[in-house]
CSV table of C-alpha atoms in Angstrom, one decimal:
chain,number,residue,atom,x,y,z
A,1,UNK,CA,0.0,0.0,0.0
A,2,UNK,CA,0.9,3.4,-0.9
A,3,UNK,CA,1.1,5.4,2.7
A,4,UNK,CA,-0.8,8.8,1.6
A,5,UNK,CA,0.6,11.7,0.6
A,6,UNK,CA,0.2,15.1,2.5
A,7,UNK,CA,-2.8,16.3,-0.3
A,8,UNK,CA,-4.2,12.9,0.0
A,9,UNK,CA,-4.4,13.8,4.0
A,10,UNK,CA,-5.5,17.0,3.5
A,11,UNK,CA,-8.6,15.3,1.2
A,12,UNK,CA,-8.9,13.0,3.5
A,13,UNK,CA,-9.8,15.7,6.4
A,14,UNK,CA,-12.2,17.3,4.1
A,15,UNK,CA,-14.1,14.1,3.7
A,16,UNK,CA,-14.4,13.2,7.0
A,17,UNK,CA,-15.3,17.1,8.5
A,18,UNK,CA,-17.4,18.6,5.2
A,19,UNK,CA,-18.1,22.3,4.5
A,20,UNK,CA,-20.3,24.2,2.0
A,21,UNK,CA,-24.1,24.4,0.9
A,22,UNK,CA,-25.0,20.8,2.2
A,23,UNK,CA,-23.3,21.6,5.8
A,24,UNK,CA,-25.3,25.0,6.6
A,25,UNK,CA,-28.4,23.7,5.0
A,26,UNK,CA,-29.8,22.4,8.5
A,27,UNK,CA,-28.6,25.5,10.7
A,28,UNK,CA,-30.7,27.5,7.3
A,29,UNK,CA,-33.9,25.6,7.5
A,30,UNK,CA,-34.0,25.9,11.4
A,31,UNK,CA,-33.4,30.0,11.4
A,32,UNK,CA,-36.5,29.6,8.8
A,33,UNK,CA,-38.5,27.3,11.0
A,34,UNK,CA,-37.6,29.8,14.1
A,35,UNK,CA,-38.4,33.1,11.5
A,36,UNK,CA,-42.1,31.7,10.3
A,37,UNK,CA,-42.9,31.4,13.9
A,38,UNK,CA,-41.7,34.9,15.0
A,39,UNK,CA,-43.4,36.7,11.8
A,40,UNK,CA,-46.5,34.1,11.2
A,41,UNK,CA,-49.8,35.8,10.8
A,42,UNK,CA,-51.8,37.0,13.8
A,43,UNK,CA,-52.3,34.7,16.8
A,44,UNK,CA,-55.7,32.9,17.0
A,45,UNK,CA,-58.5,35.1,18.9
A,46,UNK,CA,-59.6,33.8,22.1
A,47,UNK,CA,-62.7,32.1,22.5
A,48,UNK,CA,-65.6,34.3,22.8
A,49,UNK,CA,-66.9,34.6,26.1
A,50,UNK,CA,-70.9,34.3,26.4
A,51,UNK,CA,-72.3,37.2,27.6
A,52,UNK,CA,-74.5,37.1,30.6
A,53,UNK,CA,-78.1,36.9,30.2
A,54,UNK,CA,-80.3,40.2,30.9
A,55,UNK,CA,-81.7,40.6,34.1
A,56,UNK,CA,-85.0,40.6,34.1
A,57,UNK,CA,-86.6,44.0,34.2
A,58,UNK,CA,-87.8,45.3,37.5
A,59,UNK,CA,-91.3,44.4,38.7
A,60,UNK,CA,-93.3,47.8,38.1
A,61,UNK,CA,-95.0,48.7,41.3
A,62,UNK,CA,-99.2,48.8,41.5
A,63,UNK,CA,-100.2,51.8,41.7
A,64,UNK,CA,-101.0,54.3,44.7
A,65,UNK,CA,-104.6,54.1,45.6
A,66,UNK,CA,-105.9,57.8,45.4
A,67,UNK,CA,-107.4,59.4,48.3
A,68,UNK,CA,-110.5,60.6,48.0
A,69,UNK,CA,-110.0,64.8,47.7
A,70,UNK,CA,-113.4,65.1,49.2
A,71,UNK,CA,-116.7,63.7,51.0
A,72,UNK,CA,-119.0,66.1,48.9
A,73,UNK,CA,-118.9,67.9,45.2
A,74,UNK,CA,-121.7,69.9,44.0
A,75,UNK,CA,-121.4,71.6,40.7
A,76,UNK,CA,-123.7,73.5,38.7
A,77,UNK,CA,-124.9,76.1,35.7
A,78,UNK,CA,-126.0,79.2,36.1
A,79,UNK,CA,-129.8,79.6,35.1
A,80,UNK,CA,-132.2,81.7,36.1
A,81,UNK,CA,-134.5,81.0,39.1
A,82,UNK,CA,-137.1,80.0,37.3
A,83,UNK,CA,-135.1,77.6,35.3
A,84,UNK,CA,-132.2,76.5,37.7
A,85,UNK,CA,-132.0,73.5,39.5
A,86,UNK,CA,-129.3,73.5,42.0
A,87,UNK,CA,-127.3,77.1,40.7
A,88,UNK,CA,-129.6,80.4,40.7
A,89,UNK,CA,-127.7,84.0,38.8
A,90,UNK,CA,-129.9,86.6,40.4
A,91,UNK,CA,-127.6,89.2,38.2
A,92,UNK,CA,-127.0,88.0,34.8
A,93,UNK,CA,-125.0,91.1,34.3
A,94,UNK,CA,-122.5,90.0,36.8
A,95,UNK,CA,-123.1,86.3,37.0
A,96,UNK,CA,-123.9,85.5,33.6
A,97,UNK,CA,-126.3,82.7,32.6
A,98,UNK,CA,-124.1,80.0,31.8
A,99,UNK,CA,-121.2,80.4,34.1
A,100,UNK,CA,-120.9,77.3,36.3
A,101,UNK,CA,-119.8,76.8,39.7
A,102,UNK,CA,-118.3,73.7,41.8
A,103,UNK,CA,-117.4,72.9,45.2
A,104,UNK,CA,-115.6,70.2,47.2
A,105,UNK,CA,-115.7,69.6,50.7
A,106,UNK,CA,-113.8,67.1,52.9
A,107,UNK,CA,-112.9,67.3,56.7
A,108,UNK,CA,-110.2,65.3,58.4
A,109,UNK,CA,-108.0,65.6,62.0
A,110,UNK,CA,-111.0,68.3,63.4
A,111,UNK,CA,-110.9,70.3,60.7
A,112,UNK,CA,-112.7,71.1,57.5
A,113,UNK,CA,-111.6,71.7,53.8
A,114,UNK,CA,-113.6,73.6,51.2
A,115,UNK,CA,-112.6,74.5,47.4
A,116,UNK,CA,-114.3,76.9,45.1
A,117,UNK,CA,-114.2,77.2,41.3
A,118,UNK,CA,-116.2,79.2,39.0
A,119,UNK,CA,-115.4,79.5,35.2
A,120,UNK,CA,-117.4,82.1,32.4
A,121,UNK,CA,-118.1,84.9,34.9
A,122,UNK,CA,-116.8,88.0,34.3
A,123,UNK,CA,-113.2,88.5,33.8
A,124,UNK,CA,-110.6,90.0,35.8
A,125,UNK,CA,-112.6,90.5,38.8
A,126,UNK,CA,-112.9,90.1,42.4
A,127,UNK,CA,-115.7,87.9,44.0
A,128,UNK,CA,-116.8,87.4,47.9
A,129,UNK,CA,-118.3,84.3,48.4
A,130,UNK,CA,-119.4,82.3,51.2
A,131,UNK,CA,-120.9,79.1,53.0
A,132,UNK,CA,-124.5,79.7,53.9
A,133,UNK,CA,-126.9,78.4,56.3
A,134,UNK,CA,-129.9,77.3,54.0
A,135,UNK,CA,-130.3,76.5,50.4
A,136,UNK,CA,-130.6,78.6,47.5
A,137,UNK,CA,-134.1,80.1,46.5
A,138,UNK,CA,-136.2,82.3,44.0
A,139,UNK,CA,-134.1,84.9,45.7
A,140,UNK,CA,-130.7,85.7,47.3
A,141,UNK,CA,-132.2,85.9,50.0
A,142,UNK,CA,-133.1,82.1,50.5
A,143,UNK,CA,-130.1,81.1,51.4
A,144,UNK,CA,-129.7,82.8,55.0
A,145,UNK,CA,-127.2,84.2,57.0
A,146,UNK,CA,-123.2,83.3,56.1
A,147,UNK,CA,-123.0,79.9,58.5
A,148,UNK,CA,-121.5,80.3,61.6
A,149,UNK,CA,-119.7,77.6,63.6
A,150,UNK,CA,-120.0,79.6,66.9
A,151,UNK,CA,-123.2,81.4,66.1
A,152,UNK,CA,-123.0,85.3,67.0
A,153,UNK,CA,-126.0,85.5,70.1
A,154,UNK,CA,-126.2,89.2,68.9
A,155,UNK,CA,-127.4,88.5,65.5
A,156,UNK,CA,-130.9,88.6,63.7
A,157,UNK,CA,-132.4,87.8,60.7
A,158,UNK,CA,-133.1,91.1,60.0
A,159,UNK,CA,-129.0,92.1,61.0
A,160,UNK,CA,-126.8,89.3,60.3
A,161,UNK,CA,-123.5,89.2,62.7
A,162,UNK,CA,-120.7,91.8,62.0
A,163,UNK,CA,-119.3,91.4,64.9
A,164,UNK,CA,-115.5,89.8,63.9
A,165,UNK,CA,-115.3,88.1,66.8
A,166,UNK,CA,-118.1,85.5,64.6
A,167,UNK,CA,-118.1,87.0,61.4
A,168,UNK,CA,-114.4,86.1,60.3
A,169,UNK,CA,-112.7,83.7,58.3
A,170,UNK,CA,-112.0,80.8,60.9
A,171,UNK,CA,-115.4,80.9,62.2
A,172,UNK,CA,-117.7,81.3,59.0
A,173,UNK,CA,-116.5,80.0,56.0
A,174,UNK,CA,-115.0,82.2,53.2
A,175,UNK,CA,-114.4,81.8,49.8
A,176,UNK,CA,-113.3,85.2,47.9
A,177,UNK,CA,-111.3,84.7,45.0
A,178,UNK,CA,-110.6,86.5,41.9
A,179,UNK,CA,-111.3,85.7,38.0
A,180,UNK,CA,-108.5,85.3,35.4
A,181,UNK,CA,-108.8,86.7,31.7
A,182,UNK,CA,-111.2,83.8,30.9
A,183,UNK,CA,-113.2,84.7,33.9
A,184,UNK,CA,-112.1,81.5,35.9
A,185,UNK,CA,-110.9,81.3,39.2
A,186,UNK,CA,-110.8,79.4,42.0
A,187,UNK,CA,-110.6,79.5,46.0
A,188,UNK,CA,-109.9,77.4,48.6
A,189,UNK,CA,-110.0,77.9,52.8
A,190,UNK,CA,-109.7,75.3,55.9
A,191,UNK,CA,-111.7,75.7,59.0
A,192,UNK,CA,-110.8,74.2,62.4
A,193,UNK,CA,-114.2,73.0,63.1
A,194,UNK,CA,-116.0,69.8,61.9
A,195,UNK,CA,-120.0,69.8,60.8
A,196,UNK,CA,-121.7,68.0,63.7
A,197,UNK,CA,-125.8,68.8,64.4
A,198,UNK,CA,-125.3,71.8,62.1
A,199,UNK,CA,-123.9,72.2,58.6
A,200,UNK,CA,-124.3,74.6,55.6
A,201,UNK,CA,-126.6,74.0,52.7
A,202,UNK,CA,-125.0,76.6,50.2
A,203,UNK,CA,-122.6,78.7,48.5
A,204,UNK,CA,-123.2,82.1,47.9
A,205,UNK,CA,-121.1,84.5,45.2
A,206,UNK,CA,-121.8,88.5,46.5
A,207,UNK,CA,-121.4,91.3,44.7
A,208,UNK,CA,-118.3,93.3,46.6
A,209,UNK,CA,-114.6,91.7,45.7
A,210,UNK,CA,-113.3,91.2,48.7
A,211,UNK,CA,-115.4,90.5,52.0
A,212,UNK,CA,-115.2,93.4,54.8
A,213,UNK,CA,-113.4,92.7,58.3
A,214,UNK,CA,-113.9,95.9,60.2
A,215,UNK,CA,-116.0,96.1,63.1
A,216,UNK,CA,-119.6,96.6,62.5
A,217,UNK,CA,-119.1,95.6,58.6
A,218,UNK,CA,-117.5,91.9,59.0
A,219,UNK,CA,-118.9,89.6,56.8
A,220,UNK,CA,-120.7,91.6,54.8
A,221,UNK,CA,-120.2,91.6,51.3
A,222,UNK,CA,-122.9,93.6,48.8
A,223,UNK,CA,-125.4,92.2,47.0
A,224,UNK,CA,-126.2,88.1,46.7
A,225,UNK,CA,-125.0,87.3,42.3
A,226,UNK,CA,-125.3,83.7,42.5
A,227,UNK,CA,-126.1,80.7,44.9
A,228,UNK,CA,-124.8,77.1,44.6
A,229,UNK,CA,-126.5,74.0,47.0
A,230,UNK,CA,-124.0,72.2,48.8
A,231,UNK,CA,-125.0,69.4,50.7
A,232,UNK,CA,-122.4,70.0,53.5
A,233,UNK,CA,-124.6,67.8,55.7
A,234,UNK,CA,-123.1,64.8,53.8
A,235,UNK,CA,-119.1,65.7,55.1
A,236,UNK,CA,-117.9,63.1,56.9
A,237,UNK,CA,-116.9,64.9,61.0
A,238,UNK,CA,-113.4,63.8,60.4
């Protein structure tokens, strides 16, 4: 045998430890392996989550019951006596046929509440009004004395009280309002007393627009207009 020469060694090395293409081809295909996963496409989105079901709206609460606003209403139209049933004009010119009045009454805790409303009488303009004793009649007349819960020992039929230790506001019942542009308007007044043996039967609309308070005039109030029956009787003591 021919002992090798030093090229044949040197081959010999280059066959045993190769270089080039073939060599780096592994190290090449792993860096590509290891580059598609750093730059691949977009990661895979979670799974959705399912969304929790609605509650289930809020029971809606039954209504409040009302409270009655009053024992008694009474309402009426103007007519004239000889046509009117339960609300007499005895001055068209200033309670015109047509206008029409209502009242509600309640009491409750000792102590009574009473509401006036009038609409079509004439605009802009004060009226005095009160609770009286007995019902409306042919005339103004008819219906008595203003009602008194503490009933003036000085007074007559022929010269109702006007004394204002009876004939005031928290001892007779007053109602004065004042009309709007329309000629509506409404009034309203609480008394600390309750009807017991004794109660109203009406409400009366005078002529003056505001009622007096001065001794020797109190409670008085011009001319009777209009007259509406209230049964007062029916108001519950409270």
């Amino acid at each position: 045998m021919i002992p090798p020469t030093a090229g044949n060694a040197t081959d010999m090395i280059r066959t045993t430890r190769p270089r080039g293409r073939s060599a780096r081809l592994p190290i090449l295909l792993a860096g590509t392996v290891l580059a598609a996963v750093a730059c691949g496409g977009p990661e895979p989105a979670p799974p959705a989550v399912p969304e929790a079901p609605l509650a289930p709206p809020a029971p809606i609460a039954p209504p409040t019951p009302q409270t009655p606003l009053a024992d008694v209403e009474a309402e009426g139209t103007l007519a004239p006596p000889d046509q009117a049933q339960d609300a007499f004009t005895y001055d068209p010119a200033q309670a015109p046929v047509g206008a029409e009045l209502a009242v509600e009454a309640g009491a409750s805790d000792g102590a009574t509440r009473v509401r006036l409303e009038v609409e079509g009488l004439l605009p802009d303009r004060g009226y005095a009004a009160h609770a009286h004793a007995r019902p409306c009649g042919p005339t103004g007349d008819a219906a008595g004395p203003h009602f008194q819960n503490e009933v003036d020992p000085a007074a007559t039929p022929e010269q109702p009280s006007t004394d204002p230790a009876y004939a005031n506001p928290q001892n007779e019942i007053w109602l004065d309002l004042r009309t709007d542009a329309e000629g509506d308007g409404e009034a309203s007044t609480e008394v600390p007393f309750v009807f017991s043996d004794r109660a109203p039967a009406s409400v009366v609309i005078h002529e003056a627009e505001t009622t007096a308070t001065a001794a020797g005039e109190a409670g008085s109030a011009g001319g009777r207009l209009a007259c509406l029956n209230v049964p007062f009787d029916q108001v519950a003591s409270g």
